[in-house]
Amino acid sequence: MVGPYRGLFNRPGVKGFVLAGFVGRMPMSMLGIGVVLLISALTESYATAGAVAATTNVAFAIAAPLSGRLVDRFGQGRIIAPFAVVNGLALVSLMLCAGFGLPDWTLYASGLIVGATSMSIGSLVRARWSVIHGGSGKLHTAFAFESVVDEVVFVTGPALVTVLATAVNPYAGLVVALVCMLFGCLALAAQRRTQPPVQGVKSASGTPILIPGIALLSCVYLALGAVFGSVDLITVAFAEEHGVKGASGFLLAAFAGGSMVSGLWFGSRHWRISLRGRFVRALGVFVVGLLPIMFIGDARIMAGALFLAGFAISPTLITGFSLTERLVPPSLLTEGMAWISTSIGFGVAIGAWAGGRLTETFGASNAYAFSLGSAILAVVVGIGGSGLLRLPEAPSPAKS
């Protein structure tokens, strides 16, 4: 599986932006669970914790396409740094408001700014890959590698923040997330040799969400985001119900671990099935994988079930970003990628809010029904609208 990935890093500057992108993405797996652990520890309310996390994700979801458009127009180097500084100040404010027991609205206000200034680092890195390998078979492998990086982040991030928050200090996980964000973002901004060319006024000529295929993908990823957001919060509650709250990060790491393994395998293959066909099949596998988690009452068995359930995540993300790269014009590439991230962000917000409410009302195991229902909705929408994902004839890693 490793062979196809070896040739990706020969170009000058590639290793630098890959490393910066990895570090800069760590907060995306640490922030949500870090906020939940901190606020639930201080307020003893999963509903409040979930609502603050949801506020942060909604703000990110709204702002991501806008920041993506700014990047397309002015360049990554000029946009990333100021966003990172404001984001860091807002995260410090959130921790201080929680620590001093200030009114809940201060938590929501701080979380709003944190989300609005969070950059979609994965979209920025994928845009660089698109410039370097666009139109060649290596782009499929590059996107697969990025999905693997995402999952490495989601394997290590939740476990790290959980250990720090439960064994060291409730604030420690968010502090580490803050350091990773600043280092990764500023390092990425400094690497201008590999950034996509500035498109100028062309980036204002339209918006990717008006492209039918992108609109469909956004709806599918909205539902998938609800799965991710609800599973994150419900799994933390599940671990606490079974007396192993400290293991919640490792349970979430198992979910991401399954995706990481499947991503390595998926990206190493040369597929004859079209991108559209791969996409709808991955959605179906995801639903099947989620079925068992509603009926498990042991944390060790749950870890294995979550690992298997995660197998379809990377293939779904890889094909979704590949479809986006083919469907949007180059002048809107970063914004197009950001619409996928923004849809996932909205979904995560809905999932975190619903997961918190349902967990407190019905218990963690029953609340997983929401996650399963969201996955089924993604399949229905994806299959029903798959005709919108037919691609024009063009050079591609796979025939479509």
Tab-separated table of C-alpha atoms in Angstrom:
chain	number	residue	atom	x	y	z
A	1	MET	CA	0.000	0.000	0.000
A	2	VAL	CA	2.909	2.381	0.636
A	3	GLY	CA	4.430	2.297	-2.854
A	4	PRO	CA	2.067	4.722	-4.661
A	5	TYR	CA	2.660	7.383	-2.003
A	6	ARG	CA	6.451	7.550	-2.362
A	7	GLY	CA	6.499	9.806	-5.410
A	8	LEU	CA	4.244	12.468	-3.935
A	9	PHE	CA	6.943	14.324	-2.010
A	10	ASN	CA	9.633	14.848	-4.652
A	11	ARG	CA	8.598	18.385	-5.602
A	12	PRO	CA	10.365	21.236	-3.746
A	13	GLY	CA	8.377	22.575	-0.802
A	14	VAL	CA	5.910	19.689	-0.617
A	15	LYS	CA	7.254	18.199	2.600
A	16	GLY	CA	7.106	21.601	4.269
A	17	PHE	CA	3.446	22.305	3.579
A	18	VAL	CA	2.472	18.712	4.388
A	19	LEU	CA	4.103	18.973	7.832
A	20	ALA	CA	2.636	22.413	8.503
A	21	GLY	CA	-0.785	21.205	7.382
A	22	PHE	CA	-0.580	18.204	9.699
A	23	VAL	CA	0.251	20.286	12.772
A	24	GLY	CA	-2.244	22.992	11.844
A	25	ARG	CA	-5.024	20.412	11.534
A	26	MET	CA	-4.525	18.930	14.997
A	27	PRO	CA	-6.992	21.375	16.598
A	28	MET	CA	-9.842	20.166	14.386
A	29	SER	CA	-9.882	16.882	16.309
A	30	MET	CA	-8.992	18.399	19.678
A	31	LEU	CA	-11.165	21.496	19.892
A	32	GLY	CA	-14.627	19.917	20.018
A	33	ILE	CA	-13.893	17.234	22.585
A	34	GLY	CA	-11.643	19.661	24.483
A	35	VAL	CA	-14.503	22.140	24.810
A	36	VAL	CA	-16.903	19.370	25.830
A	37	LEU	CA	-14.510	18.034	28.480
A	38	LEU	CA	-13.687	21.487	29.876
A	39	ILE	CA	-17.223	22.859	30.040
A	40	SER	CA	-18.824	19.619	31.202
A	41	ALA	CA	-16.233	19.420	33.988
A	42	LEU	CA	-16.946	22.989	35.109
A	43	THR	CA	-20.736	23.105	34.586
A	44	GLU	CA	-21.626	19.380	34.871
A	45	SER	CA	-23.865	19.807	31.826
A	46	TYR	CA	-23.359	17.960	28.568
A	47	ALA	CA	-26.166	20.025	27.044
A	48	THR	CA	-24.257	23.284	27.654
A	49	ALA	CA	-21.001	21.719	26.488
A	50	GLY	CA	-22.638	20.415	23.336
A	51	ALA	CA	-24.316	23.748	22.647
A	52	VAL	CA	-21.042	25.686	22.924
A	53	ALA	CA	-19.300	23.154	20.661
A	54	ALA	CA	-22.208	23.465	18.225
A	55	THR	CA	-21.922	27.266	18.233
A	56	THR	CA	-18.254	26.999	17.350
A	57	ASN	CA	-18.957	24.599	14.503
A	58	VAL	CA	-21.838	26.687	13.116
A	59	ALA	CA	-19.595	29.745	13.055
A	60	PHE	CA	-16.882	27.777	11.252
A	61	ALA	CA	-19.420	26.402	8.798
A	62	ILE	CA	-20.689	29.864	7.901
A	63	ALA	CA	-17.269	31.495	7.695
A	64	ALA	CA	-15.278	28.760	5.892
A	65	PRO	CA	-16.522	29.527	2.348
A	66	LEU	CA	-15.998	33.235	2.968
A	67	SER	CA	-12.422	32.729	4.139
A	68	GLY	CA	-11.927	30.353	1.213
A	69	ARG	CA	-13.007	33.085	-1.182
A	70	LEU	CA	-10.602	35.528	0.470
A	71	VAL	CA	-7.805	32.985	0.020
A	72	ASP	CA	-8.661	32.513	-3.661
A	73	ARG	CA	-8.602	36.261	-4.185
A	74	PHE	CA	-5.652	37.393	-2.058
A	75	GLY	CA	-3.585	34.231	-1.506
A	76	GLN	CA	-3.029	31.928	1.450
A	77	GLY	CA	-0.039	33.829	2.779
A	78	ARG	CA	-1.963	37.077	3.295
A	79	ILE	CA	-5.075	35.556	4.890
A	80	ILE	CA	-3.941	32.709	7.153
A	81	ALA	CA	-1.770	34.661	9.611
A	82	PRO	CA	-4.301	37.307	10.771
A	83	PHE	CA	-7.019	34.675	11.090
A	84	ALA	CA	-4.709	32.517	13.228
A	85	VAL	CA	-3.878	35.358	15.627
A	86	VAL	CA	-7.527	36.295	16.203
A	87	ASN	CA	-8.439	32.625	16.556
A	88	GLY	CA	-5.811	32.151	19.264
A	89	LEU	CA	-7.032	35.186	21.225
A	90	ALA	CA	-10.632	33.956	21.046
A	91	LEU	CA	-9.688	30.490	22.310
A	92	VAL	CA	-7.844	32.029	25.262
A	93	SER	CA	-10.968	34.109	25.962
A	94	LEU	CA	-13.138	30.972	25.938
A	95	MET	CA	-10.917	29.249	28.481
A	96	LEU	CA	-10.824	32.322	30.721
A	97	CYS	CA	-14.611	32.759	30.606
A	98	ALA	CA	-15.080	29.117	31.562
A	99	GLY	CA	-12.473	29.295	34.313
A	100	PHE	CA	-13.910	32.391	35.962
A	101	GLY	CA	-17.466	31.087	35.775
A	102	LEU	CA	-18.712	33.992	33.652
A	103	PRO	CA	-22.262	33.859	32.217
A	104	ASP	CA	-22.942	31.283	29.534
A	105	TRP	CA	-23.330	33.936	26.839
A	106	THR	CA	-19.611	34.701	27.138
A	107	LEU	CA	-18.847	31.085	26.296
A	108	TYR	CA	-21.063	31.269	23.235
A	109	ALA	CA	-19.565	34.599	22.133
A	110	SER	CA	-16.004	33.314	22.462
A	111	GLY	CA	-16.897	30.060	20.712
A	112	LEU	CA	-18.488	32.043	17.903
A	113	ILE	CA	-15.256	33.931	17.232
A	114	VAL	CA	-13.167	30.759	17.536
A	115	GLY	CA	-15.280	29.073	14.873
A	116	ALA	CA	-15.469	32.097	12.567
A	117	THR	CA	-11.675	32.488	12.481
A	118	SER	CA	-10.801	28.787	12.156
A	119	MET	CA	-9.239	28.070	8.775
A	120	SER	CA	-10.097	24.968	6.765
A	121	ILE	CA	-6.491	23.768	6.707
A	122	GLY	CA	-7.388	20.576	4.863
A	123	SER	CA	-8.912	22.611	2.024
A	124	LEU	CA	-5.847	24.845	1.856
A	125	VAL	CA	-3.493	21.873	1.628
A	126	ARG	CA	-5.668	20.049	-0.913
A	127	ALA	CA	-5.721	23.197	-3.049
A	128	ARG	CA	-1.904	23.077	-3.109
A	129	TRP	CA	-1.972	19.436	-4.166
A	130	SER	CA	-4.462	20.299	-6.936
A	131	VAL	CA	-2.058	22.837	-8.394
A	132	ILE	CA	0.870	20.422	-8.221
A	133	HIS	CA	-0.821	17.233	-9.487
A	134	GLY	CA	-4.042	18.457	-11.095
A	135	GLY	CA	-5.137	16.328	-14.054
A	136	SER	CA	-2.863	13.410	-13.176
A	137	GLY	CA	-3.410	10.104	-11.415
A	138	LYS	CA	-1.262	11.336	-8.550
A	139	LEU	CA	-4.011	13.696	-7.403
A	140	HIS	CA	-6.175	10.737	-6.315
A	141	THR	CA	-3.250	9.419	-4.299
A	142	ALA	CA	-2.549	12.879	-2.865
A	143	PHE	CA	-6.166	13.284	-1.741
A	144	ALA	CA	-6.033	9.793	-0.257
A	145	PHE	CA	-2.894	10.751	1.632
A	146	GLU	CA	-4.619	13.858	2.971
A	147	SER	CA	-7.560	11.786	4.190
A	148	VAL	CA	-5.101	9.498	5.941
A	149	VAL	CA	-3.510	12.574	7.536
A	150	ASP	CA	-6.978	13.668	8.647
A	151	GLU	CA	-7.534	10.322	10.286
A	152	VAL	CA	-4.109	10.288	11.941
A	153	VAL	CA	-5.151	13.620	13.420
A	154	PHE	CA	-8.442	12.133	14.577
A	155	VAL	CA	-6.696	9.062	15.992
A	156	THR	CA	-4.164	11.024	18.015
A	157	GLY	CA	-6.039	14.245	18.760
A	158	PRO	CA	-8.996	12.962	20.804
A	159	ALA	CA	-6.806	10.573	22.798
A	160	LEU	CA	-4.261	13.322	23.487
A	161	VAL	CA	-6.792	15.938	24.548
A	162	THR	CA	-8.679	13.449	26.724
A	163	VAL	CA	-5.541	12.377	28.561
A	164	LEU	CA	-4.462	15.973	29.045
A	165	ALA	CA	-7.895	17.146	30.199
A	166	THR	CA	-8.589	14.254	32.567
A	167	ALA	CA	-5.120	13.403	33.882
A	168	VAL	CA	-3.330	16.770	33.798
A	169	ASN	CA	-5.741	19.704	33.815
A	170	PRO	CA	-9.123	20.458	32.162
A	171	TYR	CA	-7.469	23.302	30.232
A	172	ALA	CA	-4.376	21.414	29.090
A	173	GLY	CA	-5.913	19.886	25.969
A	174	LEU	CA	-7.120	23.228	24.621
A	175	VAL	CA	-3.756	24.852	25.383
A	176	VAL	CA	-1.964	22.231	23.261
A	177	ALA	CA	-4.563	22.718	20.511
A	178	LEU	CA	-3.847	26.454	20.597
A	179	VAL	CA	-0.089	25.921	20.224
A	180	CYS	CA	-0.576	23.497	17.299
A	181	MET	CA	-2.924	25.923	15.548
A	182	LEU	CA	-0.527	28.861	15.769
A	183	PHE	CA	2.561	26.899	14.740
A	184	GLY	CA	0.901	25.050	11.863
A	185	CYS	CA	-1.001	28.018	10.433
A	186	LEU	CA	1.904	30.453	10.590
A	187	ALA	CA	4.273	27.875	9.085
A	188	LEU	CA	1.832	27.214	6.233
A	189	ALA	CA	1.360	30.934	5.596
A	190	ALA	CA	5.125	31.391	5.305
A	191	GLN	CA	5.423	28.818	2.479
A	192	ARG	CA	4.370	30.879	-0.513
A	193	ARG	CA	6.245	28.903	-3.162
A	194	THR	CA	3.657	26.117	-3.190
A	195	GLN	CA	0.501	28.155	-2.614
A	196	PRO	CA	-2.072	28.288	-5.446
A	197	PRO	CA	-1.821	31.358	-7.685
A	198	VAL	CA	-4.005	34.308	-6.726
A	199	GLN	CA	-7.063	34.417	-8.974
A	200	GLY	CA	-7.967	38.077	-8.424
A	201	VAL	CA	-11.406	39.268	-9.428
A	202	LYS	CA	-12.201	35.931	-11.080
A	203	SER	CA	-12.995	34.505	-7.641
A	204	ALA	CA	-15.987	36.875	-7.406
A	205	SER	CA	-17.588	35.613	-10.622
A	206	GLY	CA	-19.737	32.974	-8.974
A	207	THR	CA	-20.028	30.575	-6.078
A	208	PRO	CA	-19.514	26.814	-6.124
A	209	ILE	CA	-22.679	26.122	-4.096
A	210	LEU	CA	-24.718	27.063	-7.203
A	211	ILE	CA	-23.168	24.136	-9.082
A	212	PRO	CA	-25.757	21.307	-8.723
A	213	GLY	CA	-23.169	18.624	-7.968
A	214	ILE	CA	-21.542	20.728	-5.236
A	215	ALA	CA	-24.967	21.480	-3.743
A	216	LEU	CA	-25.690	17.747	-3.616
A	217	LEU	CA	-22.330	16.930	-2.036
A	218	SER	CA	-22.917	19.661	0.539
A	219	CYS	CA	-26.236	18.094	1.541
A	220	VAL	CA	-24.652	14.650	1.857
A	221	TYR	CA	-21.786	15.969	3.966
A	222	LEU	CA	-24.212	17.907	6.141
A	223	ALA	CA	-25.769	14.578	7.136
A	224	LEU	CA	-22.375	12.912	7.535
A	225	GLY	CA	-21.209	15.794	9.724
A	226	ALA	CA	-24.190	15.126	11.985
A	227	VAL	CA	-22.902	11.563	12.335
A	228	PHE	CA	-19.426	12.741	13.293
A	229	GLY	CA	-20.651	15.388	15.755
A	230	SER	CA	-23.125	13.132	17.503
A	231	VAL	CA	-20.760	10.145	17.702
A	232	ASP	CA	-18.075	12.347	19.294
A	233	LEU	CA	-20.311	13.642	22.073
A	234	ILE	CA	-22.335	10.472	22.629
A	235	THR	CA	-19.176	8.363	22.864
A	236	VAL	CA	-17.808	10.602	25.631
A	237	ALA	CA	-21.078	10.123	27.525
A	238	PHE	CA	-21.065	6.378	26.766
A	239	ALA	CA	-17.609	6.045	28.311
A	240	GLU	CA	-18.697	7.971	31.410
A	241	GLU	CA	-21.833	5.846	31.801
A	242	HIS	CA	-19.604	2.768	31.859
A	243	GLY	CA	-17.117	4.265	34.304
A	244	VAL	CA	-14.276	4.769	31.826
A	245	LYS	CA	-14.568	8.453	30.836
A	246	GLY	CA	-10.792	8.643	30.453
A	247	ALA	CA	-11.049	6.098	27.627
A	248	SER	CA	-13.436	8.223	25.557
A	249	GLY	CA	-10.598	9.654	23.477
A	250	PHE	CA	-9.349	6.163	22.694
A	251	LEU	CA	-12.840	5.096	21.596
A	252	LEU	CA	-12.971	8.046	19.212
A	253	ALA	CA	-9.452	7.196	18.072
A	254	ALA	CA	-10.685	3.706	17.159
A	255	PHE	CA	-13.395	5.290	14.976
A	256	ALA	CA	-10.772	7.374	13.178
A	257	GLY	CA	-8.337	4.439	13.095
A	258	GLY	CA	-10.655	2.394	10.920
A	259	SER	CA	-10.841	5.292	8.498
A	260	MET	CA	-7.059	5.690	8.490
A	261	VAL	CA	-6.488	2.049	7.536
A	262	SER	CA	-9.130	2.118	4.809
A	263	GLY	CA	-7.726	5.404	3.478
A	264	LEU	CA	-4.249	3.916	3.010
A	265	TRP	CA	-5.712	0.947	1.154
A	266	PHE	CA	-8.163	3.021	-0.893
A	267	GLY	CA	-5.545	5.500	-2.050
A	268	SER	CA	-3.079	2.807	-3.084
A	269	ARG	CA	-5.460	1.283	-5.616
A	270	HIS	CA	-6.140	2.301	-9.217
A	271	TRP	CA	-9.923	2.149	-9.549
A	272	ARG	CA	-11.945	1.283	-12.614
A	273	ILE	CA	-15.199	2.186	-10.900
A	274	SER	CA	-16.180	5.811	-11.498
A	275	LEU	CA	-15.833	8.435	-8.773
A	276	ARG	CA	-19.624	8.582	-8.562
A	277	GLY	CA	-19.858	4.823	-8.126
A	278	ARG	CA	-17.202	4.786	-5.425
A	279	PHE	CA	-18.946	7.608	-3.607
A	280	VAL	CA	-22.377	5.971	-3.311
A	281	ARG	CA	-20.879	2.574	-2.393
A	282	ALA	CA	-18.857	4.125	0.422
A	283	LEU	CA	-22.016	5.755	1.794
A	284	GLY	CA	-23.789	2.400	1.873
A	285	VAL	CA	-20.892	0.721	3.678
A	286	PHE	CA	-20.932	3.503	6.285
A	287	VAL	CA	-24.551	2.801	7.211
A	288	VAL	CA	-23.915	-0.927	7.572
A	289	GLY	CA	-20.903	-0.266	9.761
A	290	LEU	CA	-22.829	1.975	12.155
A	291	LEU	CA	-25.632	-0.509	12.808
A	292	PRO	CA	-24.000	-2.511	15.653
A	293	ILE	CA	-23.022	0.415	17.920
A	294	MET	CA	-26.583	0.904	19.186
A	295	PHE	CA	-26.588	-2.557	20.752
A	296	ILE	CA	-23.203	-2.629	22.515
A	297	GLY	CA	-22.855	-2.149	26.272
A	298	ASP	CA	-19.157	-2.873	26.788
A	299	ALA	CA	-16.469	-0.253	26.141
A	300	ARG	CA	-13.932	-2.774	24.814
A	301	ILE	CA	-16.370	-4.211	22.300
A	302	MET	CA	-17.434	-0.680	21.393
A	303	ALA	CA	-13.843	0.170	20.464
A	304	GLY	CA	-13.801	-2.669	17.927
A	305	ALA	CA	-17.219	-1.739	16.574
A	306	LEU	CA	-16.225	1.898	16.124
A	307	PHE	CA	-13.038	0.821	14.348
A	308	LEU	CA	-15.082	-1.171	11.824
A	309	ALA	CA	-17.659	1.612	11.495
A	310	GLY	CA	-14.895	4.031	10.521
A	311	PHE	CA	-13.816	2.012	7.473
A	312	ALA	CA	-16.047	3.937	5.057
A	313	ILE	CA	-15.102	7.454	6.217
A	314	SER	CA	-11.905	7.976	4.201
A	315	PRO	CA	-13.269	6.569	0.913
A	316	THR	CA	-16.262	8.889	1.222
A	317	LEU	CA	-14.083	11.934	1.885
A	318	ILE	CA	-11.524	11.073	-0.797
A	319	THR	CA	-14.130	10.690	-3.518
A	320	GLY	CA	-16.028	13.774	-2.332
A	321	PHE	CA	-12.986	16.030	-2.593
A	322	SER	CA	-12.013	14.459	-5.926
A	323	LEU	CA	-15.495	15.152	-7.282
A	324	THR	CA	-15.289	18.728	-6.013
A	325	GLU	CA	-11.932	19.269	-7.730
A	326	ARG	CA	-13.490	18.116	-11.019
A	327	LEU	CA	-16.749	20.054	-10.657
A	328	VAL	CA	-15.513	23.563	-9.781
A	329	PRO	CA	-13.433	25.946	-11.920
A	330	PRO	CA	-9.826	26.548	-10.786
A	331	SER	CA	-10.598	30.134	-9.748
A	332	LEU	CA	-13.035	28.847	-7.104
A	333	LEU	CA	-11.095	25.777	-5.993
A	334	THR	CA	-10.393	26.730	-2.359
A	335	GLU	CA	-13.923	27.997	-1.857
A	336	GLY	CA	-15.317	24.828	-3.426
A	337	MET	CA	-13.287	22.658	-1.064
A	338	ALA	CA	-14.413	24.881	1.817
A	339	TRP	CA	-18.072	24.210	1.016
A	340	ILE	CA	-17.451	20.543	1.807
A	341	SER	CA	-15.830	21.527	5.100
A	342	THR	CA	-18.606	23.989	5.882
A	343	SER	CA	-21.275	21.358	5.299
A	344	ILE	CA	-19.482	18.959	7.599
A	345	GLY	CA	-19.180	21.788	10.138
A	346	PHE	CA	-22.911	22.504	10.062
A	347	GLY	CA	-23.588	18.807	10.429
A	348	VAL	CA	-21.172	18.458	13.331
A	349	ALA	CA	-22.932	21.366	15.057
A	350	ILE	CA	-26.331	19.743	14.605
A	351	GLY	CA	-24.967	16.387	15.726
A	352	ALA	CA	-23.273	17.814	18.827
A	353	TRP	CA	-26.433	19.658	19.875
A	354	ALA	CA	-28.756	16.724	19.185
A	355	GLY	CA	-26.344	14.217	20.713
A	356	GLY	CA	-26.167	16.205	23.951
A	357	ARG	CA	-29.940	16.540	24.254
A	358	LEU	CA	-30.689	12.933	23.362
A	359	THR	CA	-27.963	11.595	25.650
A	360	GLU	CA	-29.339	13.442	28.660
A	361	THR	CA	-32.907	12.339	27.834
A	362	PHE	CA	-32.510	8.753	26.628
A	363	GLY	CA	-28.955	7.674	27.508
A	364	ALA	CA	-25.920	7.274	25.304
A	365	SER	CA	-26.700	3.922	23.655
A	366	ASN	CA	-30.157	5.041	22.541
A	367	ALA	CA	-28.805	8.379	21.342
A	368	TYR	CA	-26.683	6.553	18.746
A	369	ALA	CA	-29.948	6.084	16.815
A	370	PHE	CA	-29.584	9.699	15.712
A	371	SER	CA	-26.142	8.932	14.264
A	372	LEU	CA	-27.507	5.973	12.337
A	373	GLY	CA	-30.482	7.966	11.059
A	374	SER	CA	-28.183	10.721	9.812
A	375	ALA	CA	-26.070	8.176	7.911
A	376	ILE	CA	-29.191	6.712	6.298
A	377	LEU	CA	-30.253	10.215	5.232
A	378	ALA	CA	-26.832	10.741	3.613
A	379	VAL	CA	-27.262	7.530	1.604
A	380	VAL	CA	-30.777	8.448	0.466
A	381	VAL	CA	-29.709	11.920	-0.685
A	382	GLY	CA	-26.463	10.685	-2.253
A	383	ILE	CA	-28.026	7.882	-4.258
A	384	GLY	CA	-31.114	9.894	-5.163
A	385	GLY	CA	-29.096	12.759	-6.592
A	386	SER	CA	-26.119	10.828	-7.920
A	387	GLY	CA	-26.972	11.821	-11.487
A	388	LEU	CA	-25.749	15.331	-10.640
A	389	LEU	CA	-22.277	13.897	-10.034
A	390	ARG	CA	-21.696	12.743	-13.607
A	391	LEU	CA	-18.419	14.275	-14.706
A	392	PRO	CA	-17.481	15.745	-18.090
A	393	GLU	CA	-14.783	14.036	-20.072
A	394	ALA	CA	-11.444	15.256	-18.722
A	395	PRO	CA	-8.143	13.841	-17.495
A	396	SER	CA	-8.846	12.079	-14.217
A	397	PRO	CA	-7.362	9.505	-11.886
A	398	ALA	CA	-10.362	7.329	-12.690
A	399	LYS	CA	-12.749	7.129	-15.608
A	400	SER	CA	-16.035	8.730	-14.621
